mmCIF file of C-alpha atoms in Angstrom:
data_model
loop_
_atom_site.group_PDB
_atom_site.id
_atom_site.type_symbol
_atom_site.label_atom_id
_atom_site.label_comp_id
_atom_site.label_asym_id
_atom_site.label_seq_id
_atom_site.Cartn_x
_atom_site.Cartn_y
_atom_site.Cartn_z
ATOM 1 C CA MET M 188 -33.785 25.790 43.063
ATOM 2 C CA LYS M 189 -33.225 25.554 46.817
ATOM 3 C CA LYS M 190 -31.253 22.359 46.243
ATOM 4 C CA GLY M 191 -29.220 24.145 43.571
ATOM 5 C CA VAL M 192 -28.287 26.956 45.944
ATOM 6 C CA TYR M 193 -27.168 24.422 48.583
ATOM 7 C CA LEU M 194 -25.042 22.558 46.034
ATOM 8 C CA LEU M 195 -23.464 25.826 44.926
ATOM 9 C CA GLY M 196 -22.583 26.561 48.543
ATOM 10 C CA ILE M 197 -20.782 23.233 48.815
ATOM 11 C CA VAL M 198 -18.834 24.018 45.626
ATOM 12 C CA VAL M 199 -17.739 27.396 46.994
ATOM 13 C CA LEU M 200 -16.680 25.682 50.232
ATOM 14 C CA PHE M 201 -14.564 23.293 48.210
ATOM 15 C CA VAL M 202 -12.834 26.139 46.412
ATOM 16 C CA LEU M 203 -11.960 27.745 49.722
ATOM 17 C CA SER M 204 -10.668 24.458 51.044
ATOM 18 C CA ALA M 205 -8.712 23.491 47.903
ATOM 19 C CA CYS M 206 -9.954 19.888 47.981
ATOM 20 C CA SER M 207 -8.179 17.140 45.998
ATOM 21 C CA SER M 208 -7.540 13.410 45.752
ATOM 22 C CA GLY M 209 -5.116 10.598 44.892
ATOM 23 C CA VAL M 210 -2.037 8.551 45.916
ATOM 24 C CA SER M 211 -0.113 8.657 42.642
ATOM 25 C CA GLU M 212 -0.722 10.671 39.515
ATOM 26 C CA LYS M 213 -1.899 7.509 37.755
ATOM 27 C CA ASP M 214 -4.345 6.790 40.590
ATOM 28 C CA LEU M 215 -5.705 10.308 40.235
ATOM 29 C CA MET M 216 -6.092 10.103 36.479
ATOM 30 C CA LYS M 217 -7.650 6.654 36.181
ATOM 31 C CA ASN M 218 -11.034 7.906 37.429
ATOM 32 C CA ASP M 219 -13.134 10.976 37.698
ATOM 33 C CA TRP M 220 -14.200 11.351 41.336
ATOM 34 C CA LYS M 221 -17.494 12.129 43.034
ATOM 35 C CA VAL M 222 -17.076 14.285 46.129
ATOM 36 C CA ALA M 223 -19.459 13.998 49.084
ATOM 37 C CA VAL M 224 -19.378 15.328 52.648
ATOM 38 C CA GLY M 225 -20.627 12.777 55.167
ATOM 39 C CA ASP M 226 -23.794 11.068 53.924
ATOM 40 C CA GLU M 227 -24.803 13.984 51.713
ATOM 41 C CA THR M 228 -25.408 13.734 47.976
ATOM 42 C CA PRO M 229 -22.173 14.229 45.950
ATOM 43 C CA SER M 230 -21.479 17.931 45.498
ATOM 44 C CA MET M 231 -19.030 17.836 42.582
ATOM 45 C CA VAL M 232 -16.950 15.787 40.165
ATOM 46 C CA LEU M 233 -13.137 16.033 40.039
ATOM 47 C CA ALA M 234 -10.956 15.196 37.023
ATOM 48 C CA PHE M 235 -7.154 15.146 36.958
ATOM 49 C CA THR M 236 -4.262 15.467 34.547
ATOM 50 C CA GLU M 237 -0.659 14.923 35.670
ATOM 51 C CA LYS M 238 -0.401 18.527 36.902
ATOM 52 C CA THR M 239 -3.883 19.969 37.236
ATOM 53 C CA MET M 240 -7.280 19.157 38.711
ATOM 54 C CA THR M 241 -10.577 20.461 37.379
ATOM 55 C CA PHE M 242 -13.892 20.243 39.133
ATOM 56 C CA THR M 243 -17.475 20.876 38.125
ATOM 57 C CA PRO M 244 -20.672 20.549 40.179
ATOM 58 C CA TYR M 245 -22.282 17.122 40.350
ATOM 59 C CA MET M 246 -25.770 17.534 38.900
ATOM 60 C CA ASP M 247 -28.424 14.969 39.774
ATOM 61 C CA GLU M 248 -30.433 14.264 36.630
ATOM 62 C CA ASP M 249 -33.578 13.742 38.733
ATOM 63 C CA GLU M 250 -33.276 17.112 40.459
ATOM 64 C CA ASP M 251 -34.999 20.278 39.203
ATOM 65 C CA TYR M 252 -32.719 23.248 39.894
ATOM 66 C CA GLY M 253 -34.827 25.702 37.943
ATOM 67 C CA GLU M 254 -33.697 27.428 34.746
ATOM 68 C CA PHE M 255 -31.502 30.010 36.474
ATOM 69 C CA GLY M 256 -30.000 27.507 38.902
ATOM 70 C CA ASP M 257 -29.251 25.033 36.117
ATOM 71 C CA GLU M 258 -27.422 27.650 34.049
ATOM 72 C CA LEU M 259 -25.512 29.002 37.045
ATOM 73 C CA ILE M 260 -24.329 25.618 38.306
ATOM 74 C CA SER M 261 -23.423 24.380 34.806
ATOM 75 C CA SER M 262 -21.194 27.405 34.244
ATOM 76 C CA ILE M 263 -18.860 26.528 37.149
ATOM 77 C CA GLN M 264 -15.549 24.966 36.137
ATOM 78 C CA ILE M 265 -12.395 25.579 38.160
ATOM 79 C CA THR M 266 -8.871 24.307 37.477
ATOM 80 C CA MET M 267 -6.065 24.223 40.050
ATOM 81 C CA ASP M 268 -2.448 23.061 40.019
ATOM 82 C CA TYR M 269 -1.318 20.306 42.352
ATOM 83 C CA LYS M 270 1.828 18.453 43.415
ATOM 84 C CA LEU M 271 1.799 15.031 45.026
ATOM 85 C CA SER M 272 4.185 14.086 47.828
ATOM 86 C CA GLY M 273 3.505 10.696 49.367
ATOM 87 C CA ASN M 274 -0.175 10.772 50.235
ATOM 88 C CA THR M 275 -0.360 14.551 50.535
ATOM 89 C CA LEU M 276 -1.557 16.902 47.814
ATOM 90 C CA HIS M 277 -0.316 20.474 47.687
ATOM 91 C CA VAL M 278 -3.031 22.387 45.793
ATOM 92 C CA THR M 279 -2.494 25.916 44.486
ATOM 93 C CA ASN M 280 -4.257 28.528 42.400
ATOM 94 C CA GLU M 281 -2.582 31.934 42.306
ATOM 95 C CA ASP M 282 -5.614 33.756 40.895
ATOM 96 C CA MET M 283 -7.824 32.472 43.724
ATOM 97 C CA ALA M 284 -5.127 32.750 46.422
ATOM 98 C CA ILE M 285 -5.371 29.028 47.182
ATOM 99 C CA ASP M 286 -2.395 27.271 48.807
ATOM 100 C CA ASN M 287 -3.433 24.246 50.814
ATOM 101 C CA LYS M 288 -2.324 20.705 51.698
ATOM 102 C CA ILE M 289 -4.675 17.732 51.923
ATOM 103 C CA LYS M 290 -3.778 14.295 53.269
ATOM 104 C CA LEU M 291 -5.467 11.251 51.709
ATOM 105 C CA THR M 292 -6.405 8.054 53.520
ATOM 106 C CA LYS M 293 -7.733 4.997 51.709
ATOM 107 C CA LYS M 294 -11.448 4.327 52.099
ATOM 108 C CA GLY M 295 -12.973 1.560 49.993
ATOM 109 C CA ASP M 296 -12.448 2.321 46.315
ATOM 110 C CA GLY M 297 -11.775 5.968 47.099
ATOM 111 C CA TYR M 298 -10.177 8.279 49.642
ATOM 112 C CA LYS M 299 -11.055 10.280 52.711
ATOM 113 C CA LEU M 300 -9.710 13.824 52.846
ATOM 114 C CA VAL M 301 -7.944 15.130 55.935
ATOM 115 C CA ASN M 302 -6.908 18.769 56.061
ATOM 116 C CA THR M 303 -3.328 19.350 57.240
ATOM 117 C CA SER M 304 -3.404 23.136 56.884
ATOM 118 C CA LYS M 305 -2.740 25.278 59.946
ATOM 119 C CA ASP M 306 -5.984 27.120 59.212
ATOM 120 C CA SER M 307 -8.527 25.988 61.817
ATOM 121 C CA SER M 308 -11.627 27.595 60.307
ATOM 122 C CA LYS M 309 -14.901 25.671 60.244
ATOM 123 C CA GLU M 310 -14.645 25.392 56.461
ATOM 124 C CA PHE M 311 -11.453 23.334 56.758
ATOM 125 C CA GLU M 312 -12.930 21.259 59.592
ATOM 126 C CA THR M 313 -15.895 20.393 57.346
ATOM 127 C CA LEU M 314 -13.458 19.220 54.686
ATOM 128 C CA ASN M 315 -12.338 16.407 56.976
ATOM 129 C CA ASP M 316 -15.643 14.636 56.289
ATOM 130 C CA ALA M 317 -15.253 14.744 52.489
ATOM 131 C CA VAL M 318 -14.882 11.413 50.683
ATOM 132 C CA LEU M 319 -13.896 10.722 47.076
ATOM 133 C CA THR M 320 -15.433 7.760 45.240
ATOM 134 C CA PRO M 321 -14.943 6.721 41.587
ATOM 135 C CA TYR M 322 -17.445 8.393 39.264
ATOM 136 C CA ASP M 323 -18.725 5.825 36.779
ATOM 137 C CA LYS M 324 -20.869 8.070 34.624
ATOM 138 C CA LYS M 325 -22.437 5.203 32.715
ATOM 139 C CA SER M 326 -23.467 3.525 35.973
ATOM 140 C CA ASP M 327 -24.785 6.743 37.478
ATOM 141 C CA ASP M 328 -26.730 7.521 34.309
ATOM 142 C CA SER M 329 -28.242 4.039 34.364
ATOM 143 C CA SER M 330 -29.538 4.645 37.898
ATOM 144 C CA SER M 331 -31.061 7.906 36.794
ATOM 145 C CA GLU M 332 -32.761 6.191 33.886
ATOM 146 C CA LYS M 333 -34.348 3.596 36.185
ATOM 147 C CA ALA M 334 -35.678 6.331 38.447
ATOM 148 C CA ALA M 335 -37.093 8.174 35.443
ATOM 149 C CA ASP M 336 -38.115 5.301 33.179
ATOM 150 C CA SER M 337 -41.229 7.181 32.171
ATOM 151 C CA SER M 338 -39.075 9.655 30.248
ATOM 152 C CA THR M 339 -37.725 7.954 27.116
ATOM 153 C CA GLU M 340 -36.234 11.172 25.817
ATOM 154 C CA GLU M 341 -34.110 11.746 28.929
ATOM 155 C CA SER M 342 -32.885 8.162 28.852
ATOM 156 C CA THR M 343 -31.745 8.620 25.279
ATOM 157 C CA LYS M 344 -29.787 11.753 26.195
ATOM 158 C CA GLU M 345 -27.794 9.793 28.776
ATOM 159 C CA LYS M 346 -26.578 7.070 26.401
ATOM 160 C CA THR M 347 -23.059 7.465 25.028
ATOM 161 C CA LYS M 348 -21.800 4.984 22.505
ATOM 162 C CA GLN M 349 -18.267 3.919 23.334
ATOM 163 C CA THR M 350 -16.100 1.687 21.177
ATOM 164 C CA THR M 351 -12.450 0.758 21.552
ATOM 165 C CA GLU M 352 -10.357 -0.428 18.643
ATOM 166 C CA THR M 353 -6.861 -1.854 19.047
ATOM 167 C CA SER M 354 -4.362 -1.788 16.199
ATOM 168 C CA GLU M 355 -2.255 -4.955 15.998
ATOM 169 C CA SER M 356 0.658 -2.947 14.628
ATOM 170 C CA SER M 357 0.729 -0.625 17.674
ATOM 171 C CA GLU M 358 -0.455 -3.076 20.343
ATOM 172 C CA ALA M 359 3.044 -3.698 21.694
ATOM 173 C CA GLU M 360 3.691 0.018 22.146
ATOM 174 C CA ASN M 361 0.287 1.355 23.184
ATOM 175 C CA ALA M 362 -2.056 -0.252 25.704
ATOM 176 C CA PRO M 363 -5.709 -0.214 24.536
ATOM 177 C CA ALA M 364 -7.702 2.623 26.126
ATOM 178 C CA ASP M 365 -11.189 2.209 27.588
ATOM 179 C CA SER M 366 -12.219 5.542 26.054
ATOM 180 C CA VAL M 367 -10.702 8.478 24.240
ATOM 181 C CA ALA M 368 -10.390 10.372 27.555
ATOM 182 C CA LYS M 369 -7.891 7.751 28.768
ATOM 183 C CA ALA M 370 -6.063 7.096 25.503
ATOM 184 C CA THR M 371 -2.262 7.349 25.647
ATOM 185 C CA ILE M 372 0.247 7.209 22.804
ATOM 186 C CA GLU M 373 3.966 6.922 23.490
ATOM 187 C CA ASP M 374 6.870 6.611 21.074
ATOM 188 C CA ASP M 375 10.459 7.881 20.799
ATOM 189 C CA THR M 376 9.358 11.507 20.257
ATOM 190 C CA VAL M 377 6.189 12.039 22.283
ATOM 191 C CA LYS M 378 3.978 10.868 25.111
ATOM 192 C CA LEU M 379 0.413 12.052 24.528
ATOM 193 C CA THR M 380 -2.588 11.509 26.812
ATOM 194 C CA ILE M 381 -6.103 12.674 25.916
ATOM 195 C CA THR M 382 -7.737 13.904 29.132
ATOM 196 C CA LYS M 383 -11.151 15.221 28.087
ATOM 197 C CA VAL M 384 -13.523 15.899 25.169
ATOM 198 C CA ASP M 385 -16.139 18.669 25.301
ATOM 199 C CA PHE M 386 -18.443 20.605 22.967
ATOM 200 C CA PHE M 387 -19.175 24.339 22.653
ATOM 201 C CA GLN M 388 -21.845 26.006 20.520
ATOM 202 C CA ASN M 389 -21.289 29.778 20.817
ATOM 203 C CA MET M 390 -19.064 30.746 17.890
ATOM 204 C CA PRO M 391 -17.182 33.908 16.827
ATOM 205 C CA SER M 392 -19.096 36.121 14.380
ATOM 206 C CA TYR M 393 -16.472 35.655 11.658
ATOM 207 C CA THR M 394 -17.312 31.973 11.058
ATOM 208 C CA LYS M 395 -20.340 29.974 9.932
ATOM 209 C CA ASP M 396 -19.223 26.852 11.809
ATOM 210 C CA LYS M 397 -21.950 25.392 14.050
ATOM 211 C CA GLY M 398 -19.815 24.581 17.079
ATOM 212 C CA LEU M 399 -16.531 23.156 18.367
ATOM 213 C CA VAL M 400 -15.234 19.761 19.415
ATOM 214 C CA VAL M 401 -12.585 20.601 22.030
ATOM 215 C CA VAL M 402 -9.997 17.955 22.930
ATOM 216 C CA TYR M 403 -7.916 18.464 26.087
ATOM 217 C CA TYR M 404 -4.542 16.721 26.370
ATOM 218 C CA THR M 405 -1.212 16.394 28.171
ATOM 219 C CA ILE M 406 1.884 16.051 25.985
ATOM 220 C CA GLU M 407 5.563 15.417 26.792
ATOM 221 C CA ASN M 408 8.492 15.828 24.417
ATOM 222 C CA THR M 409 10.386 12.526 24.732
ATOM 223 C CA GLY M 410 12.524 13.134 21.654
ATOM 224 C CA THR M 411 15.649 15.155 20.937
ATOM 225 C CA GLU M 412 14.195 18.126 19.023
ATOM 226 C CA ASN M 413 11.791 20.923 19.881
ATOM 227 C CA PHE M 414 8.229 20.741 18.559
ATOM 228 C CA GLU M 415 4.944 22.658 18.637
ATOM 229 C CA PRO M 416 2.386 20.566 20.595
ATOM 230 C CA LEU M 417 -0.575 21.625 18.452
ATOM 231 C CA MET M 418 0.948 20.387 15.190
ATOM 232 C CA LYS M 419 2.101 17.160 16.831
ATOM 233 C CA VAL M 420 -1.291 16.364 18.414
ATOM 234 C CA LEU M 421 -3.183 16.819 15.140
ATOM 235 C CA ASP M 422 -1.234 13.870 13.664
ATOM 236 C CA TYR M 423 -2.849 11.511 16.199
ATOM 237 C CA LEU M 424 -6.501 12.651 16.047
ATOM 238 C CA TYR M 425 -9.339 11.919 13.600
ATOM 239 C CA VAL M 426 -12.776 13.461 14.193
ATOM 240 C CA THR M 427 -15.975 12.873 12.198
ATOM 241 C CA GLU M 428 -19.632 13.943 12.220
ATOM 242 C CA GLU M 429 -22.286 11.508 11.004
ATOM 243 C CA ASP M 430 -26.034 11.017 10.578
ATOM 244 C CA ASP M 431 -28.179 8.530 8.641
ATOM 245 C CA VAL M 432 -27.261 10.186 5.347
ATOM 246 C CA SER M 433 -23.622 11.228 5.490
ATOM 247 C CA LYS M 434 -20.296 10.948 7.316
ATOM 248 C CA ASP M 435 -17.616 13.638 7.067
ATOM 249 C CA SER M 436 -14.252 14.272 8.733
ATOM 250 C CA LEU M 437 -13.925 17.527 10.683
ATOM 251 C CA ALA M 438 -11.094 19.970 10.080
ATOM 252 C CA PHE M 439 -8.963 21.756 12.660
ATOM 253 C CA GLY M 440 -10.935 24.777 13.845
ATOM 254 C CA GLY M 441 -8.336 27.241 15.107
ATOM 255 C CA HIS M 442 -10.982 29.257 16.970
ATOM 256 C CA LEU M 443 -9.847 28.871 20.580
ATOM 257 C CA PHE M 444 -7.896 32.143 20.641
ATOM 258 C CA SER M 445 -11.325 33.839 20.609
ATOM 259 C CA TYR M 446 -12.275 32.482 24.052
ATOM 260 C CA LYS M 447 -10.914 33.673 27.397
ATOM 261 C CA LEU M 448 -11.560 30.204 28.863
ATOM 262 C CA PHE M 449 -8.858 28.697 26.639
ATOM 263 C CA ASP M 450 -6.248 31.491 26.784
ATOM 264 C CA LYS M 451 -3.631 29.554 28.757
ATOM 265 C CA LEU M 452 -4.133 26.097 27.227
ATOM 266 C CA ASP M 453 -4.251 27.452 23.674
ATOM 267 C CA ALA M 454 -1.051 29.443 24.291
ATOM 268 C CA ASN M 455 0.612 26.292 25.683
ATOM 269 C CA SER M 456 -0.329 24.398 22.515
ATOM 270 C CA ARG M 457 1.538 26.913 20.358
ATOM 271 C CA LEU M 458 4.789 26.887 22.326
ATOM 272 C CA ASN M 459 7.959 25.391 20.871
ATOM 273 C CA ILE M 460 8.635 22.942 23.704
ATOM 274 C CA LYS M 461 12.057 21.477 24.439
ATOM 275 C CA PRO M 462 12.977 17.789 24.924
ATOM 276 C CA GLY M 463 11.792 16.668 28.358
ATOM 277 C CA ALA M 464 9.175 19.429 28.627
ATOM 278 C CA LYS M 465 5.537 18.642 29.343
ATOM 279 C CA ILE M 466 2.443 20.851 28.977
ATOM 280 C CA ASP M 467 -1.343 20.692 29.173
ATOM 281 C CA GLY M 468 -2.976 21.865 25.959
ATOM 282 C CA VAL M 469 -6.143 21.964 23.911
ATOM 283 C CA VAL M 470 -7.142 21.623 20.243
ATOM 284 C CA ASP M 471 -10.467 22.269 18.477
ATOM 285 C CA PHE M 472 -12.294 20.844 15.470
ATOM 286 C CA ALA M 473 -15.072 22.765 13.679
ATOM 287 C CA ILE M 474 -18.575 21.254 13.652
ATOM 288 C CA THR M 475 -20.270 21.998 10.321
ATOM 289 C CA GLY M 476 -23.574 20.112 10.533
ATOM 290 C CA ASP M 477 -26.633 20.095 12.782
ATOM 291 C CA ASP M 478 -27.842 17.242 15.007
ATOM 292 C CA LYS M 479 -25.099 14.775 14.106
ATOM 293 C CA ASP M 480 -23.204 12.150 16.089
ATOM 294 C CA ILE M 481 -19.531 12.986 16.569
ATOM 295 C CA THR M 482 -16.741 10.415 16.820
ATOM 296 C CA VAL M 483 -13.274 11.198 18.177
ATOM 297 C CA SER M 484 -10.555 8.647 17.387
ATOM 298 C CA VAL M 485 -6.911 8.382 18.460
ATOM 299 C CA GLY M 486 -4.208 6.489 16.579
ATOM 300 C CA ASP M 487 -0.498 6.472 15.789
ATOM 301 C CA GLU M 488 -0.249 5.031 12.284
ATOM 302 C CA LEU M 489 1.200 7.010 9.384
ATOM 303 C CA LEU M 490 -1.404 9.443 7.991
ATOM 304 C CA PHE M 491 -3.884 8.496 10.732
ATOM 305 C CA SER M 492 -5.247 12.052 10.761
ATOM 306 C CA VAL M 493 -6.287 11.526 7.144
ATOM 307 C CA SER M 494 -7.628 7.959 7.176
ATOM 308 C CA GLY M 495 -8.644 7.339 10.808
ATOM 309 C CA GLU M 496 -7.827 3.651 10.307
ATOM 310 C CA ASN M 497 -6.589 1.288 13.043
ATOM 311 C CA SER M 498 -7.312 3.573 15.990
ATOM 312 C CA ILE M 499 -6.231 2.603 19.491
ATOM 313 C CA ALA M 500 -9.354 4.260 20.941
ATOM 314 C CA SER M 501 -12.569 5.673 19.524
ATOM 315 C CA GLU M 502 -15.560 7.253 21.250
ATOM 316 C CA THR M 503 -18.864 8.291 19.691
ATOM 317 C CA PHE M 504 -20.983 11.062 21.186
ATOM 318 C CA THR M 505 -24.608 11.063 20.057
ATOM 319 C CA SER M 506 -26.302 14.222 18.835
ATOM 320 C CA ALA M 507 -28.159 14.244 22.171
ATOM 321 C CA ASP M 508 -24.828 14.110 24.046
ATOM 322 C CA VAL M 509 -23.527 17.027 22.010
ATOM 323 C CA ALA M 510 -26.694 19.055 22.590
ATOM 324 C CA LYS M 511 -26.422 18.432 26.326
ATOM 325 C CA ALA M 512 -22.810 19.648 26.334
ATOM 326 C CA PHE M 513 -23.848 22.734 24.338
ATOM 327 C CA LYS M 514 -26.359 23.562 27.053
ATOM 328 C CA LYS M 515 -23.860 22.935 29.860
ATOM 329 C CA ASN M 516 -21.344 25.278 28.220
ATOM 330 C CA ALA M 517 -23.863 27.913 27.120
ATOM 331 C CA ASN M 518 -22.120 30.626 29.149
ATOM 332 C CA THR M 519 -18.793 30.126 27.367
ATOM 333 C CA LYS M 520 -18.780 32.784 24.661
ATOM 334 C CA PRO M 521 -16.200 34.455 22.389
ATOM 335 C CA LYS M 522 -14.404 37.534 23.700
#
């Protein structure tokens, strides 16, 4: 628990300092980033879209934070806007009164952060020692498994099955993605990038659904007519739940309006955006079964949302992965 309190302090420090990373938007988006100050254990993980950055605490699987500490740390998720100019990030969050500039210098596979704000407080001075390194979750999980090889159950929870399928018919237009979270589709009407997949268990009282698959995305209107992002995105997604007995496709949930966490992104998804406009949005699929693996696939063929055939990227999350995400997001509840 003491370790958990220290980690939480580092996270709060990072909020005050408005920390960020990258040289170009593509550089920022190609990895999630571990954040460490000096030789300390990483304090958080950063993930980027083309306009926003979201960070959550880095949780060491071998560390016991205690029940309260685990729930508290897992509930932290903060999103900020950023603009990139050269190697300087201008990070803002109006609700948190954050307006700060961070200069990035290359260091190995990552970046060292140098504060360029006029504020000379000790918090900003500490930020100068922060370093970003690529966060390879599979690699980090493997290290944790070696350190805890006596626990077969924990090892199983850390395994995520990832498969990538490339459609020959769309290969010339869409580069194969390593995972759903990096999948991009681009044609003469839309540029769509999936940025994140997450799972939530607490449901509104009006439904009997067991949980939600939530897909985060960035979409740009590259065509000549307005469109509603939500309806457009659904054409490119196919989600299923499966166990040893059955496999079923999941329907659009439409529950996100019930959660304060998704107010802005859900509203964005329902806008009628103009040609050239770009927004960050979110869409949900309703989980109907218990303890099932869930597969999220992305594709651009006609009627892909019905058949799921010839995907450009597909990622399977085991029932253990889903249960772990449920626990992490336990504090996200309907209004």
